[in-house]
Amino acid sequence: MSVQPTPPTAFRASAPGDGARPTPMMAQYIKIKAASPDCLLFYRMGDFYELFFEDAEVASRALGIVLTKRGKHLGDDIPMCGVPIERADDYLQRLIALGHRVAVCEQIEHPAEAKKRGPKSVVQREVVRLVTPGTITEERLLDPHRANAFAAVARVKDSDDGWRYGIACIDISTGAFSVTETDASRLSAELSRLDPREIVAAESLCADDKLAAILRGTGAPLTPLGRESGDGVSAERRLTGYYGVATLDGFGALSRAETIAASMALLFVERTQIGTRPNLARPTRVRRDDVMEIDAATRANLELTRTLSGERAGSLLATIDRTVTPAGARLLAERLAAPLTDTGAIAQRHASVRFFAENRDLRSDLRKRFRRAPDFMRSLSRLALGRGGPRDLEALRAGLVAADEVSRLIPSEDTPNEVARARAALQEIDHGIAKELTSALAPDLPLDRRAGNFIAAGYDSALEESRALRDESRRVIATLQARYCDVAEIRQLKIKHNNFLGYFVEVSQAQGEKLAKPPLNASFIHRQTMADSMRFSTAELSELEAKIASAADRALAQELTIFDRLVATLLEAGEPIKAAAQALAEIDVASALAETAAANDWMKPDMDGDLAFSIEQGRHPVVEAALAATGEAFVANDCDLSGDRGDAGRIAIVTGPNMAGKSTYLRQNALIAVLAQMGSYVPAKRARLGIVDRLFSRVGAADDLARGRSTFMVEMVETAAILNQATARSLVILDEIGRGTATFDGLSIAWATMEHLHEKNRARALFATHFHELTELAKQLPRVTNLTMRVTDWNGEVVFLHEVLPGAADRSYGIQVAKLAGLPSAVVTRAQEILRLLEASDRRTPGETLIADLPLFSHTAERVAPAAHSAPADPLREALATIDPDALSPREALEALYRLKQSARQKP
Ligand code: ADP
Ligand code: MG
């Protein structure tokens, strides 16, 4: 594997025979590092992970830790930095977030063992794990509300010479494993649905520029995984081997691409987890037709699970998420990312939401109970990987108890299918396990099992004996110290302990002389003289030492054995426990959606197999929530795109001035379709919706010079994708397409696009545009209608009513909006003048003639604003000058407007 392009030149240069010989430890380091050249190597030395050479430089910069040096290599200082073991997780988290990968190298023998081989021998070390963004399991490294999966992408030749792509997605933190197959055109859409934290693919795929661009386009780091990852046969062997089955028959007919992808995913698990085996579910197949297809641009555009700036807050997901448990939040995100297309399956989810919507008391009881349920799915995975601790056992105990209580709260009869199934899964749990854990676990639990003392007093008699011995011996030390004080007549005599001497007697220099002479030297054996003290051992102390050490060791060993036994019991019951965790998440999601529906007055949509699309009083949930926060009301609007004859939907062209609410209206209808098909109620008074197979949403954009590409090009590429892929069952949202180019160009493209959508794709579509000419299409194309945003003039100022009406906008309100935005009055007046002239003249008059006819701007400006020159600096004007309209989102523009209005009021 290789990812970070930081070739470890320092190590290459140090091949044997280079002259200066590295120290034995450096030689070991270099050898280990060479095996994981693309990872930062965390090299364990005592209580630290040390990084050397370029790794040290990279890490010290990334983590802001001090770069020091240690010894020399080939005559140069070796740069070094270190992170203490107990803070390693924090540092790992930051490095992973920055896209680094880390190889964790541990000492795999006790330093004492190494010493036996000779004074210069080095402690044996091995890389025990690669930590990569897509394979983390630590609670502190994971986002509780987000799945943490990696995707393996495999490519196979199709019979008719095309390529097919298999995608396997594994979340080690929960054991989830899914596979799917797709063609090149839908690869990016599939990946955006899966939203992996890391993508792995064969080197040859990564080297294919076009493909690598698609893979990288997801934003997830791309990890090349060796050469082409074997054929179908060896892939099948890896899969059957992992699950210990003879054939793949039980997996549901996996395609060749899926099998190879699944096998690659397992290979990546083996490479990163090195020797430990996560508890993975069998791969489940996702068929493309089962879910609404939403491409990456549409997801981004509609801000389904994150906003355009990449945050969860402000997304549709964040607005609707009222789940209580982390697993519930993850399931909700997964469902929102993959709305269903099967009316039966959708109806089942709606039935669950209705059940919890109608049973308010049950819902609130359940939600109270959920608040105490920990994320035990992830705990179980950690335990399976040998990375779990006593607190994971406690999470399972609490989780199993919660599962039991929830199953009792849910009535046994008259529940919808999904709820009944979940209840049955919860009842499968063996109560004995929770009971066992309850009696086994101590009240206060350490994070690390090696800290010991996590097994409750009285749970195990053998452990009790060792503990008694260990604690008894400690009392004996205290008695011994008192006795030595008496014998030696030294009040300040202390019995201390360190790793080198074990237990020893420590006294001051002066008093030490006394112990070193007869008669006391018969029992006190001098060991060390320090700056101001002397240390002695005694036969009794050595004997006790051995006893205490062995009792403490024995107690810890016994605890660890009990730990392992409890883990084994849990893993044996792994399947029902996982099913119960999944059932809890499902109930959490259904009751949370009911909660959202109740809180916001959402209704159950009627799903239809046909091309219906009629929404009464629909709202945009995110804009509505944002407005509610400022005390403003959202204006609900209807939408009807239903196809009459069943083979084609309607197209509505929406015109109206900027800021009138066109984009909001378009998006709310798309969001309602997504919410309905994911199984949620919808923000509308009534909705009758025919299943949408694919959803497209595009926004025309001004040139994005900052990113160094023409967004018009992007806009056209995306529009092409729609025209090539949309079917009669699709829903298409086009917002100001054609804006990024010259007027006549843009208008022509928009016109032709509409015709194609109407004649060929026949999809249901909403098209917002500033080209008024397009409203003419309604006269020519039978299924096109015009809608416009209601706006009124009030004292010469434009007022937006956010109400959608049939018909075309009679005029553009651009100049009024400009005035509202605080454009200098000279400019507004001048613009009105130009507009009058333009409207009076033939629109097709060549620009030059028109412009030649216009009086000079300077002339008007002087006429209107003579005072402007002598006026002192105007803060309002200055504030306005700093605004870059092209860089503002509609919301930011509105906020800027409010700010300007505010400061206008403050003026004397
Ligand atoms: P347009 O696309 O026509 O320029 P937007 O859809 O971006 O307009 O809407 C501009 C602003 O108007 C939104 O940010 C929102 O604050 C407000 N708005 C839009 N639609 C509504 C509505 N139906 N009810 C209330 N406010 C709305
Ligand atoms: Mg808009």
mmCIF file of C-alpha atoms in Angstrom, residues 78-323:
data_model
loop_
_atom_site.group_PDB
_atom_site.id
_atom_site.type_symbol
_atom_site.label_atom_id
_atom_site.label_comp_id
_atom_site.label_asym_id
_atom_site.label_seq_id
_atom_site.Cartn_x
_atom_site.Cartn_y
_atom_site.Cartn_z
ATOM 1 C CA ILE A 78 18.452 11.887 13.680
ATOM 2 C CA PRO A 79 15.345 14.063 14.061
ATOM 3 C CA MET A 80 12.976 12.610 16.638
ATOM 4 C CA CYS A 81 9.707 13.393 18.349
ATOM 5 C CA GLY A 82 7.596 11.341 20.686
ATOM 6 C CA VAL A 83 4.084 10.960 21.968
ATOM 7 C CA PRO A 84 3.359 9.499 25.399
ATOM 8 C CA ILE A 85 1.409 6.234 25.337
ATOM 9 C CA GLU A 86 -1.457 7.555 27.366
ATOM 10 C CA ARG A 87 -2.054 10.390 24.920
ATOM 11 C CA ALA A 88 -1.430 8.355 21.786
ATOM 12 C CA ASP A 89 -5.139 8.208 20.857
ATOM 13 C CA ASP A 90 -5.421 11.984 20.733
ATOM 14 C CA TYR A 91 -2.400 12.282 18.494
ATOM 15 C CA LEU A 92 -3.582 9.418 16.322
ATOM 16 C CA GLN A 93 -6.913 11.124 15.890
ATOM 17 C CA ARG A 94 -5.298 14.320 14.691
ATOM 18 C CA LEU A 95 -2.956 12.566 12.310
ATOM 19 C CA ILE A 96 -5.780 10.459 10.854
ATOM 20 C CA ALA A 97 -7.944 13.543 10.438
ATOM 21 C CA LEU A 98 -5.129 15.097 8.425
ATOM 22 C CA GLY A 99 -5.134 12.099 6.108
ATOM 23 C CA HIS A 100 -2.041 10.349 7.486
ATOM 24 C CA ARG A 101 -1.782 6.653 8.142
ATOM 25 C CA VAL A 102 0.067 5.290 11.105
ATOM 26 C CA ALA A 103 1.837 1.973 11.658
ATOM 27 C CA VAL A 104 1.844 1.098 15.352
ATOM 28 C CA CYS A 105 4.962 -0.813 16.315
ATOM 29 C CA GLU A 106 4.976 -2.434 19.743
ATOM 30 C CA GLN A 107 7.606 -4.108 21.907
ATOM 31 C CA ILE A 108 6.622 -7.730 21.756
ATOM 32 C CA GLU A 109 8.901 -9.017 24.505
ATOM 33 C CA HIS A 110 9.872 -7.836 27.960
ATOM 34 C CA PRO A 111 13.132 -5.846 28.008
ATOM 35 C CA ALA A 112 14.409 -8.436 30.501
ATOM 36 C CA GLU A 113 14.070 -11.116 27.852
ATOM 37 C CA ALA A 114 16.149 -9.064 25.444
ATOM 38 C CA LYS A 115 18.826 -8.543 28.083
ATOM 39 C CA LYS A 116 19.216 -12.288 28.422
ATOM 40 C CA ARG A 117 20.420 -12.387 24.824
ATOM 41 C CA GLY A 118 23.296 -10.037 25.649
ATOM 42 C CA PRO A 119 23.786 -6.468 26.799
ATOM 43 C CA LYS A 120 23.494 -4.943 23.325
ATOM 44 C CA SER A 121 20.513 -6.860 22.058
ATOM 45 C CA VAL A 122 17.418 -4.905 21.090
ATOM 46 C CA VAL A 123 13.906 -5.573 22.346
ATOM 47 C CA GLN A 124 11.921 -7.332 19.631
ATOM 48 C CA ARG A 125 9.346 -5.117 18.003
ATOM 49 C CA GLU A 126 6.611 -5.660 15.453
ATOM 50 C CA VAL A 127 4.011 -3.596 13.686
ATOM 51 C CA VAL A 128 0.766 -4.809 15.207
ATOM 52 C CA ARG A 129 -1.634 -2.625 13.300
ATOM 53 C CA LEU A 130 -1.988 0.016 10.631
ATOM 54 C CA VAL A 131 -4.270 2.827 11.661
ATOM 55 C CA THR A 132 -5.981 4.350 8.628
ATOM 56 C CA PRO A 133 -8.994 6.668 8.365
ATOM 57 C CA GLY A 134 -11.252 3.847 7.227
ATOM 58 C CA THR A 135 -10.286 1.230 9.809
ATOM 59 C CA ILE A 136 -10.405 2.905 13.198
ATOM 60 C CA THR A 137 -12.321 1.425 16.108
ATOM 61 C CA GLU A 138 -11.325 3.485 19.151
ATOM 62 C CA GLU A 139 -14.168 5.338 20.733
ATOM 63 C CA ARG A 140 -12.102 8.472 20.959
ATOM 64 C CA LEU A 141 -11.189 8.386 17.280
ATOM 65 C CA LEU A 142 -14.707 7.751 15.994
ATOM 66 C CA ASP A 143 -17.522 10.161 15.324
ATOM 67 C CA PRO A 144 -20.450 8.571 17.187
ATOM 68 C CA HIS A 145 -22.967 9.868 14.650
ATOM 69 C CA ARG A 146 -21.203 8.734 11.543
ATOM 70 C CA ALA A 147 -20.418 5.336 10.091
ATOM 71 C CA ASN A 148 -16.708 4.769 9.633
ATOM 72 C CA ALA A 149 -16.374 2.579 6.599
ATOM 73 C CA PHE A 150 -13.852 2.108 3.873
ATOM 74 C CA ALA A 151 -14.808 1.068 0.350
ATOM 75 C CA ALA A 152 -12.872 -1.350 -1.832
ATOM 76 C CA VAL A 153 -13.384 -0.798 -5.549
ATOM 77 C CA ALA A 154 -12.694 -3.566 -8.060
ATOM 78 C CA ARG A 155 -12.976 -3.437 -11.830
ATOM 79 C CA VAL A 156 -13.737 -6.382 -14.073
ATOM 80 C CA LYS A 157 -14.153 -6.719 -17.825
ATOM 81 C CA ASP A 158 -17.720 -7.071 -18.926
ATOM 82 C CA SER A 159 -18.597 -9.601 -21.639
ATOM 83 C CA ASP A 160 -19.330 -6.813 -24.117
ATOM 84 C CA ASP A 161 -16.024 -5.077 -23.483
ATOM 85 C CA GLY A 162 -17.252 -2.523 -20.993
ATOM 86 C CA TRP A 163 -16.097 -2.376 -17.369
ATOM 87 C CA ARG A 164 -18.133 -3.330 -14.342
ATOM 88 C CA TYR A 165 -17.254 -2.077 -10.889
ATOM 89 C CA GLY A 166 -17.696 -3.930 -7.652
ATOM 90 C CA ILE A 167 -17.795 -1.886 -4.450
ATOM 91 C CA ALA A 168 -17.434 -3.533 -1.059
ATOM 92 C CA CYS A 169 -17.932 -1.408 1.996
ATOM 93 C CA ILE A 170 -16.811 -2.488 5.478
ATOM 94 C CA ASP A 171 -17.250 -0.630 8.729
ATOM 95 C CA ILE A 172 -14.924 -2.402 11.142
ATOM 96 C CA SER A 173 -16.305 -0.386 14.030
ATOM 97 C CA THR A 174 -19.694 -2.097 13.684
ATOM 98 C CA GLY A 175 -18.972 -5.115 11.492
ATOM 99 C CA ALA A 176 -21.278 -3.890 8.711
ATOM 100 C CA PHE A 177 -20.367 -5.242 5.271
ATOM 101 C CA SER A 178 -22.178 -4.463 2.020
ATOM 102 C CA VAL A 179 -21.414 -5.042 -1.639
ATOM 103 C CA THR A 180 -22.826 -3.656 -4.826
ATOM 104 C CA GLU A 181 -22.066 -3.563 -8.505
ATOM 105 C CA THR A 182 -22.282 -0.676 -10.918
ATOM 106 C CA ASP A 183 -21.048 0.709 -14.219
ATOM 107 C CA ALA A 184 -18.628 3.600 -14.699
ATOM 108 C CA SER A 185 -21.338 6.231 -15.073
ATOM 109 C CA ARG A 186 -22.806 5.459 -11.658
ATOM 110 C CA LEU A 187 -19.627 4.733 -9.744
ATOM 111 C CA SER A 188 -19.409 8.185 -8.271
ATOM 112 C CA ALA A 189 -23.104 8.182 -7.289
ATOM 113 C CA GLU A 190 -22.700 4.841 -5.498
ATOM 114 C CA LEU A 191 -19.626 6.018 -3.640
ATOM 115 C CA SER A 192 -21.367 9.208 -2.581
ATOM 116 C CA ARG A 193 -24.195 7.130 -1.143
ATOM 117 C CA LEU A 194 -21.723 5.004 0.825
ATOM 118 C CA ASP A 195 -19.741 8.045 1.953
ATOM 119 C CA PRO A 196 -16.583 6.056 2.851
ATOM 120 C CA ARG A 197 -13.778 7.499 4.970
ATOM 121 C CA GLU A 198 -11.181 5.827 2.762
ATOM 122 C CA ILE A 199 -11.174 4.109 -0.604
ATOM 123 C CA VAL A 200 -8.901 1.219 -1.515
ATOM 124 C CA ALA A 201 -8.329 0.044 -5.063
ATOM 125 C CA ALA A 202 -5.764 -1.911 -7.032
ATOM 126 C CA GLU A 203 -2.719 0.121 -8.063
ATOM 127 C CA SER A 204 -3.694 -0.145 -11.716
ATOM 128 C CA LEU A 205 -7.037 1.525 -10.989
ATOM 129 C CA CYS A 206 -5.376 4.307 -9.038
ATOM 130 C CA ALA A 207 -3.012 4.870 -11.953
ATOM 131 C CA ASP A 208 -5.954 5.361 -14.335
ATOM 132 C CA ASP A 209 -6.306 9.165 -14.279
ATOM 133 C CA LYS A 210 -9.980 9.289 -15.118
ATOM 134 C CA LEU A 211 -10.896 6.674 -12.570
ATOM 135 C CA ALA A 212 -8.639 8.071 -9.874
ATOM 136 C CA ALA A 213 -10.362 11.429 -10.396
ATOM 137 C CA ILE A 214 -13.732 9.808 -9.728
ATOM 138 C CA LEU A 215 -12.424 8.022 -6.649
ATOM 139 C CA ARG A 216 -10.696 11.127 -5.321
ATOM 140 C CA GLY A 217 -13.776 13.187 -6.109
ATOM 141 C CA THR A 218 -15.420 11.612 -3.086
ATOM 142 C CA GLY A 219 -13.015 13.505 -0.857
ATOM 143 C CA ALA A 220 -11.922 10.271 0.837
ATOM 144 C CA PRO A 221 -8.208 9.414 0.744
ATOM 145 C CA LEU A 222 -7.345 6.827 -1.872
ATOM 146 C CA THR A 223 -5.162 3.903 -0.846
ATOM 147 C CA PRO A 224 -3.639 1.712 -3.562
ATOM 148 C CA LEU A 225 -3.786 -1.922 -2.600
ATOM 149 C CA GLY A 226 -1.100 -3.908 -4.298
ATOM 150 C CA ARG A 227 -1.430 -5.163 -7.846
ATOM 151 C CA GLU A 228 -4.608 -6.365 -9.522
ATOM 152 C CA SER A 229 -6.213 -8.241 -6.694
ATOM 153 C CA GLY A 230 -6.516 -11.667 -8.081
ATOM 154 C CA ASP A 231 -9.178 -13.410 -10.101
ATOM 155 C CA GLY A 232 -12.571 -14.677 -9.116
ATOM 156 C CA VAL A 233 -11.285 -18.006 -7.842
ATOM 157 C CA SER A 234 -8.794 -16.700 -5.309
ATOM 158 C CA ALA A 235 -11.290 -14.019 -4.296
ATOM 159 C CA GLU A 236 -13.872 -16.665 -3.613
ATOM 160 C CA ARG A 237 -11.332 -18.629 -1.616
ATOM 161 C CA ARG A 238 -10.537 -15.652 0.586
ATOM 162 C CA LEU A 239 -14.233 -15.080 1.277
ATOM 163 C CA THR A 240 -15.060 -18.691 2.063
ATOM 164 C CA GLY A 241 -11.901 -18.886 4.164
ATOM 165 C CA TYR A 242 -12.787 -15.831 6.211
ATOM 166 C CA TYR A 243 -16.258 -17.079 7.043
ATOM 167 C CA GLY A 244 -15.235 -20.703 7.315
ATOM 168 C CA VAL A 245 -17.807 -21.900 4.776
ATOM 169 C CA ALA A 246 -17.414 -24.322 1.906
ATOM 170 C CA THR A 247 -19.122 -22.225 -0.761
ATOM 171 C CA LEU A 248 -20.496 -18.739 -1.268
ATOM 172 C CA ASP A 249 -23.976 -20.085 -1.947
ATOM 173 C CA GLY A 250 -25.300 -18.746 1.320
ATOM 174 C CA PHE A 251 -24.245 -15.196 0.411
ATOM 175 C CA GLY A 252 -26.884 -14.655 -2.274
ATOM 176 C CA ALA A 253 -25.531 -14.722 -5.807
ATOM 177 C CA LEU A 254 -22.611 -12.310 -5.704
ATOM 178 C CA SER A 255 -21.411 -11.156 -9.114
ATOM 179 C CA ARG A 256 -17.764 -11.549 -10.082
ATOM 180 C CA ALA A 257 -17.110 -7.840 -9.549
ATOM 181 C CA GLU A 258 -18.770 -8.004 -6.138
ATOM 182 C CA THR A 259 -16.845 -11.102 -5.111
ATOM 183 C CA ILE A 260 -13.517 -9.546 -6.053
ATOM 184 C CA ALA A 261 -14.362 -6.283 -4.316
ATOM 185 C CA ALA A 262 -15.435 -8.159 -1.180
ATOM 186 C CA SER A 263 -12.230 -10.148 -1.203
ATOM 187 C CA MET A 264 -10.161 -6.986 -1.616
ATOM 188 C CA ALA A 265 -11.954 -5.440 1.323
ATOM 189 C CA LEU A 266 -11.078 -8.491 3.435
ATOM 190 C CA LEU A 267 -7.484 -8.291 2.240
ATOM 191 C CA PHE A 268 -7.338 -4.679 3.389
ATOM 192 C CA VAL A 269 -8.746 -5.712 6.759
ATOM 193 C CA GLU A 270 -6.030 -8.348 7.073
ATOM 194 C CA ARG A 271 -3.295 -5.905 6.078
ATOM 195 C CA THR A 272 -4.342 -3.260 8.548
ATOM 196 C CA GLN A 273 -5.519 -5.400 11.456
ATOM 197 C CA ILE A 274 -2.552 -7.789 11.261
ATOM 198 C CA GLY A 275 -3.532 -11.009 12.938
ATOM 199 C CA THR A 276 -6.721 -9.814 14.615
ATOM 200 C CA ARG A 277 -10.030 -10.623 13.060
ATOM 201 C CA PRO A 278 -12.939 -8.229 13.243
ATOM 202 C CA ASN A 279 -16.378 -9.631 13.771
ATOM 203 C CA LEU A 280 -17.783 -8.908 10.317
ATOM 204 C CA ALA A 281 -21.302 -9.658 9.201
ATOM 205 C CA ARG A 282 -21.653 -11.540 5.933
ATOM 206 C CA PRO A 283 -21.727 -9.187 2.977
ATOM 207 C CA THR A 284 -25.217 -8.037 2.040
ATOM 208 C CA ARG A 285 -25.963 -7.090 -1.519
ATOM 209 C CA VAL A 286 -27.476 -3.738 -2.355
ATOM 210 C CA ARG A 287 -29.175 -3.841 -5.707
ATOM 211 C CA ARG A 288 -29.084 -0.573 -7.568
ATOM 212 C CA ASP A 289 -32.820 -0.636 -8.261
ATOM 213 C CA ASP A 290 -33.595 -0.915 -4.560
ATOM 214 C CA VAL A 291 -32.547 2.627 -3.767
ATOM 215 C CA MET A 292 -33.243 6.038 -5.217
ATOM 216 C CA GLU A 293 -30.219 6.990 -7.219
ATOM 217 C CA ILE A 294 -28.815 10.334 -6.163
ATOM 218 C CA ASP A 295 -25.531 11.457 -7.670
ATOM 219 C CA ALA A 296 -22.810 13.283 -5.773
ATOM 220 C CA ALA A 297 -23.684 16.715 -7.180
ATOM 221 C CA THR A 298 -27.328 16.312 -6.211
ATOM 222 C CA ARG A 299 -26.461 15.206 -2.687
ATOM 223 C CA ALA A 300 -24.138 18.153 -2.268
ATOM 224 C CA ASN A 301 -26.661 20.519 -3.753
ATOM 225 C CA LEU A 302 -29.576 19.434 -1.651
ATOM 226 C CA GLU A 303 -27.336 19.374 1.416
ATOM 227 C CA LEU A 304 -28.766 16.032 2.451
ATOM 228 C CA THR A 305 -26.242 14.888 5.046
ATOM 229 C CA ARG A 306 -23.902 17.847 5.053
ATOM 230 C CA THR A 307 -23.938 21.427 3.854
ATOM 231 C CA LEU A 308 -22.022 22.722 0.865
ATOM 232 C CA SER A 309 -19.309 23.805 3.272
ATOM 233 C CA GLY A 310 -19.064 20.227 4.557
ATOM 234 C CA GLU A 311 -20.742 20.489 7.942
ATOM 235 C CA ARG A 312 -23.460 18.334 9.391
ATOM 236 C CA ALA A 313 -25.130 21.293 11.114
ATOM 237 C CA GLY A 314 -27.502 22.975 8.685
ATOM 238 C CA SER A 315 -28.009 19.838 6.582
ATOM 239 C CA LEU A 316 -31.343 18.078 6.142
ATOM 240 C CA LEU A 317 -29.983 15.269 8.312
ATOM 241 C CA ALA A 318 -29.154 17.561 11.205
ATOM 242 C CA THR A 319 -32.576 19.212 10.936
ATOM 243 C CA ILE A 320 -34.576 15.991 11.105
ATOM 244 C CA ASP A 321 -32.315 14.032 13.464
ATOM 245 C CA ARG A 322 -34.060 13.455 16.765
ATOM 246 C CA THR A 323 -32.532 10.061 17.413
#
